[in-house]
Short mmCIF file of C-alpha atoms in Angstrom, two decimals:
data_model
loop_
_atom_site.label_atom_id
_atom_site.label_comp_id
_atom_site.label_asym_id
_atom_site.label_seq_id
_atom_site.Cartn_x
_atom_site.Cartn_y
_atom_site.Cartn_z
CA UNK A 1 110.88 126.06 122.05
CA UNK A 2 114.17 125.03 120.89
CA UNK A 3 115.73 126.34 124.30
CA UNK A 4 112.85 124.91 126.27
CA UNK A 5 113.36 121.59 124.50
CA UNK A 6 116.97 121.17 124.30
CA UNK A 7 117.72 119.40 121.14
CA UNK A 8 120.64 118.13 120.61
CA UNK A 9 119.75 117.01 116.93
CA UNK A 10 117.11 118.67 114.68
CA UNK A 11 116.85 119.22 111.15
CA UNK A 12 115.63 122.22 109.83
CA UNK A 13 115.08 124.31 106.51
CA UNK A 14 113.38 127.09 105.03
CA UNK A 15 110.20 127.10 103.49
CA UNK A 16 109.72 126.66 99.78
CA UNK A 17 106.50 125.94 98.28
CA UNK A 18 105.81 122.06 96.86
CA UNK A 19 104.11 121.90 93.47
CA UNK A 20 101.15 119.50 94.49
CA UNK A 21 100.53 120.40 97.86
CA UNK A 22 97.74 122.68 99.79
CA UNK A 23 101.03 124.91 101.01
CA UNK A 24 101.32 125.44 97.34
CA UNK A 25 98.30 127.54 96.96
CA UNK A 26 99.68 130.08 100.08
CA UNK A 27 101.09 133.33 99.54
CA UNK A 28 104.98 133.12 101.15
CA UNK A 29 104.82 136.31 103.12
CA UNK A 30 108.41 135.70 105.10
CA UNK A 31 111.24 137.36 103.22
CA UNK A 32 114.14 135.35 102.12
CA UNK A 33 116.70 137.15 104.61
CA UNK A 34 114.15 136.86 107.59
CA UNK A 35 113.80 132.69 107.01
CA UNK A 36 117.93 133.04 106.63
CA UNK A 37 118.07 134.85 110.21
CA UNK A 38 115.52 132.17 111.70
CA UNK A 39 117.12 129.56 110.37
CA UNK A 40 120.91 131.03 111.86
CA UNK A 41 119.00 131.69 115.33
CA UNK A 42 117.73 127.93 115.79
CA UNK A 43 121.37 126.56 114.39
CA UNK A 44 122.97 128.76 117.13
CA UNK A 45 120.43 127.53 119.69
CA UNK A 46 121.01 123.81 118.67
CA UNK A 47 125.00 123.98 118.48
CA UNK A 48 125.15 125.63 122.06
CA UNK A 49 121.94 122.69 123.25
CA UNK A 50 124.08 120.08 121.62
CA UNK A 51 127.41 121.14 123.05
CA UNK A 52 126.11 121.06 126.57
CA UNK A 53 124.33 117.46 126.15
CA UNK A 54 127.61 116.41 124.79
CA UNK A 55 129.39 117.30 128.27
CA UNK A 56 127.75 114.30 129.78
CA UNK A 57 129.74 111.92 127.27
CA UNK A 58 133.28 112.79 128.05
CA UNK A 59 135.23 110.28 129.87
CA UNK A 60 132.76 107.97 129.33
CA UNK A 61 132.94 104.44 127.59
CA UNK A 62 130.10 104.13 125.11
CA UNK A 63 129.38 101.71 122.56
CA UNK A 64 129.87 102.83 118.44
CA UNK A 65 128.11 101.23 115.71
CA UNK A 66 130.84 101.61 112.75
CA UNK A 67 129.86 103.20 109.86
CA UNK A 68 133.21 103.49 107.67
CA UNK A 69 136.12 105.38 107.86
CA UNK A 70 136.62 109.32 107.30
CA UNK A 71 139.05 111.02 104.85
CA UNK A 72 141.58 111.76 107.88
CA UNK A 73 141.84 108.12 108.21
CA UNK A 74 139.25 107.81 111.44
CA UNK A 75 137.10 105.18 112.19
CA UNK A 76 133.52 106.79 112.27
CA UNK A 77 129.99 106.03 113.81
CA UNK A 78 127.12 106.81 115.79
CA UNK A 79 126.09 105.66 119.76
CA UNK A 80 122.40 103.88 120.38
CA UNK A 81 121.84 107.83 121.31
CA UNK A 82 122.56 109.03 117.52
CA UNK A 83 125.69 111.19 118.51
CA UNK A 84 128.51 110.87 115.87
CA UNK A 85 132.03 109.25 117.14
CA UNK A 86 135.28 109.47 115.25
CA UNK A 87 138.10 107.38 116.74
CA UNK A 88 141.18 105.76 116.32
CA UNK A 89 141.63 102.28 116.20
CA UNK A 90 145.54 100.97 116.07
CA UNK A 91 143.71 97.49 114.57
CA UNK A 92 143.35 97.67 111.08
CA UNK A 93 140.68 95.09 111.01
CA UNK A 94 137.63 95.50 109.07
CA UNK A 95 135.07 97.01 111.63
CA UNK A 96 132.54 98.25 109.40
CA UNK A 97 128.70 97.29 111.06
CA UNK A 98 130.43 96.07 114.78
CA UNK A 99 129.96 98.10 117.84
CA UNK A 100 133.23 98.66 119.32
CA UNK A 101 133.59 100.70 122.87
CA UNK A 102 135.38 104.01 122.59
CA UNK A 103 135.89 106.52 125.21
CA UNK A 104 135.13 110.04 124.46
CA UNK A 105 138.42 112.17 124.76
CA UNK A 106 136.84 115.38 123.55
CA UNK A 107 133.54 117.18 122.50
CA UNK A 108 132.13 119.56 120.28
CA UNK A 109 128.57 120.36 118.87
CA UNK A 110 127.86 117.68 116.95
CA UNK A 111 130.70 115.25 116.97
CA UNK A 112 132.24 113.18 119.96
CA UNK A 113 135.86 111.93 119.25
CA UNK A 114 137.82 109.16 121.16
CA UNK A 115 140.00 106.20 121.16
CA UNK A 116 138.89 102.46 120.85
CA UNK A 117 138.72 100.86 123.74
CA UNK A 118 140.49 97.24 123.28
#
């Protein structure tokens, strides 16, 4: 499904039983290292999804919400499509909650990274 789909995003975890709920009352028949292999198999899928959605953005001008700035000093953000942006930004204006346009200089899996566009 994960292939089929091609997510770029998903969140998953293994399953623990939840005091309170009807799972509660099942028997968890799925070893711990078989959920940790699962879990590895759909991260794999999703990185190598994600990276090839991400091809689309490069060299493209897209607009980032601003979230805040990273440790390395990078303005930080997400697009109206969710993808996470780090960029430089020679202003040193407070851009927190603006959308600014950056063009995407390089991809990876889960991040885009760019330059403000002025």
């Amino acid at each position: 499904l994960f292939r089929a789909a091609g997510f770029d995003l998903a969140y998953t975890a293994q399953y623990s039983p939840r005091f309170g709920t009807a799972s509660f009352r099942l028997e968890d028949d799925v070893p711990r290292l078989e959920k940790k292999r699962r879990e590895q198999e759909l991260n794999d899928i999703l990185s190598r999804t994600a990276l090839a959605r991400n091809r689309w953005y490069k060299g493209k001008t897209v607009g980032v919400l601003v979230e805040g700035k990273n440790r390395h000093g990078l303005w930080y953000g997400k697009t109206r499509t969710y993808k996470t942006v780090t960029f430089a930004f020679e202003n040193q204006k407070d851009l927190v909650g603006q959308i600014v346009p950056g063009k995407i200089r390089s991809i990876r899996d889960f991040e885009l990274s760019g330059t403000a566009v002025n």
